[in-house]
Amino acid sequence: MLKRLLTASSVVVLLLIGMTPAAIAQTQESLQQSPIEIMAQAQISNEDLDKFSRAIFQMLTIEQQFQERIVRTIEGQGFSQERFAEIYKATVQAEENPAAQADLNISPEEQEKFAQIMEEGKQIQEESQERQEQAIASLGLNMDRLNEIGSAIQQNPQLQQQVRTRLEQLMEQ
């Protein structure tokens, strides 16, 4: 569940990181674009950029709400975020090395609370994902189109700047 969450979060973060000035510093060779890339960029209208920006903004907002709910769930079970992370890491490592979990001295009570958090987290994550999909659909997009626009934006510094500006405007509202 958390791997899936981290993957989904990472996609958004990587997309936004891809829009940083450092990503613009590419070699001349990588700036050459294929005809397919040029066609994809030509199909990105201002309306598409607006929809994409609003979709990303809404997804980030939903993701933030999701993370806040997860933190409340963790703390509601009496864990600090650090202790939960330790147990989670040990649980993941236990799949490869069963001694890793034993080394952490996780009590049966902690194991039970951890399992409850994971179950609640799964439900919260499913709800979050559903809300994100609804938000995207409400803008007249689907994940395939969102990904197409995102790919074109990643390859074009001008589009990156336009999206960055749009996101900044949305954050100010």
C-alpha positions as a printed Julia matrix, in Angstrom:
173×3 Matrix{Float64}:
   0.0     0.0     0.0
   2.66    2.51    0.95
   4.83    1.42   -1.96
   1.94    2.26   -4.26
   1.43    5.59   -2.48
   5.11    6.41   -2.75
   5.08    5.47   -6.42
   2.07    7.68   -7.13
   3.56   10.54   -5.15
   6.91   10.06   -6.84
   5.34   10.36  -10.29
   3.89   13.75   -9.42
   7.06   14.88   -7.69
   9.26   13.7   -10.56
   7.01   15.5   -12.99
   7.39   18.7   -11.01
  11.12   18.16  -10.52
  11.35   17.67  -14.27
  10.02   21.2   -14.54
  12.89   22.75  -12.61
  15.53   24.91  -14.26
  18.15   22.19  -13.7
  16.19   19.95  -16.04
  16.43   22.61  -18.71
  20.23   22.39  -18.73
  20.38   19.66  -21.34
  22.97   18.91  -23.97
  22.44   20.09  -27.54
  22.06   16.48  -28.58
  19.13   15.88  -26.23
  17.43   19.06  -27.43
  16.91   17.53  -30.86
  13.39   16.22  -31.01
  11.86   13.47  -33.06
   8.95   14.25  -35.4
   6.64   12.4   -32.99
   7.74   14.62  -30.09
   7.23   17.75  -32.19
   3.75   16.57  -33.21
   2.84   15.8   -29.59
   3.91   19.27  -28.52
   1.99   20.88  -31.35
  -1.13   19.18  -30.02
  -0.8    20.81  -26.59
  -3.13   23.8   -26.55
  -3.43   26.51  -23.93
  -6.63   24.78  -22.83
  -4.67   21.53  -22.41
  -2.05   23.35  -20.32
  -4.78   24.9   -18.18
  -6.46   21.53  -17.65
  -3.14   19.84  -16.95
  -2.16   22.52  -14.42
  -5.51   22.33  -12.66
  -5.33   18.52  -12.62
  -1.84   18.55  -11.09
  -2.92   21.17   -8.56
  -6.0    19.15   -7.58
  -3.99   15.93   -7.39
  -1.42   17.59   -5.13
  -4.18   19.0    -2.93
  -5.83   15.58   -2.61
  -2.43   13.98   -1.97
  -1.72   16.48    0.81
  -5.1    15.74    2.4
  -4.36   12.02    2.12
  -0.99   12.43    3.82
  -2.56   14.46    6.63
  -5.15   11.73    7.19
  -2.43    9.08    7.27
  -0.47   11.11    9.86
  -3.62   11.46   11.99
  -4.21    7.72   11.68
  -0.63    6.93   12.72
  -0.69    9.33   15.64
  -4.19    8.19   16.6
  -2.75    4.74   17.19
  -0.11    6.2    19.5
   2.83    6.0    17.1
   5.22    8.76   16.21
   5.82    9.07   12.49
   9.4     7.99   13.1
   8.41    4.8    14.94
   5.85    3.94   12.28
   8.51    4.45    9.59
  10.93    2.18   11.51
   8.32   -0.57   11.74
   7.33   -0.15    8.1
  10.96   -0.33    7.0
  11.53   -3.42    9.15
   8.4    -5.03    7.73
   9.57   -4.44    4.17
  13.05   -5.7     5.01
  11.55   -8.75    6.76
  10.29   -9.91    3.39
  13.94  -10.37    2.41
  15.43  -10.87    5.87
  13.06  -12.14    8.61
  15.55  -11.17   11.32
  15.19   -7.46   10.47
  11.79   -7.23   12.15
  12.96   -9.18   15.17
  15.94   -6.85   15.57
  13.6    -3.89   16.0
  11.79   -5.41   19.0
   8.25   -4.81   17.79
   5.76   -5.73   20.5
   2.57   -7.66   19.68
   0.6    -4.5    20.57
   2.65   -2.47   18.1
   2.18   -5.14   15.45
  -1.59   -5.01   15.94
  -1.69   -1.21   15.79
   0.59   -1.25   12.75
  -1.76   -3.67   10.97
  -4.73   -1.4    11.77
  -2.89    1.61   10.4
  -2.01   -0.26    7.23
  -5.63   -1.3     6.73
  -6.94    2.22    7.33
  -4.18    3.58    5.13
  -5.21    1.27    2.31
  -8.79    2.52    2.53
  -7.68    6.16    2.66
  -5.36    5.6    -0.3
  -8.13    4.02   -2.37
 -10.41    6.94   -1.57
  -7.64    9.4    -2.48
  -6.97    7.68   -5.77
 -10.68    7.67   -6.61
 -10.93   11.39   -5.79
  -7.91   12.12   -7.99
  -9.42   10.21  -10.89
 -12.71   12.08  -10.43
 -10.86   15.4   -10.34
  -9.05   14.56  -13.57
 -12.27   13.41  -15.24
 -14.1    16.57  -14.11
 -11.59   18.54  -16.18
 -12.32   16.46  -19.27
  -9.09   14.48  -19.05
  -8.14   10.87  -18.46
  -4.85    9.45  -17.22
  -3.64    8.64  -20.74
  -4.14   12.22  -21.92
  -2.69   13.6   -18.68
   0.43   11.46  -19.26
   0.66   12.56  -22.92
   0.54   16.21  -21.92
   3.03   15.56  -19.11
   5.48   13.9   -21.5
   5.29   16.8   -23.91
   5.8    19.27  -21.07
   8.84   17.41  -19.76
  10.5    17.75  -23.15
   9.78   21.44  -23.65
  11.2    24.1   -21.31
   8.71   26.69  -22.58
   5.77   24.47  -21.71
   7.38   23.75  -18.33
   7.53   27.44  -17.57
   3.92   27.94  -18.66
   2.75   25.14  -16.36
   4.91   26.45  -13.51
   3.32   29.89  -13.92
  -0.18   28.4   -14.0
   0.52   26.34  -10.86
   1.83   29.4    -9.05
  -1.36   31.28   -9.97
  -3.52   28.41   -8.7
  -1.59   28.34   -5.42
  -2.18   32.06   -4.93
  -5.97   31.68   -5.21
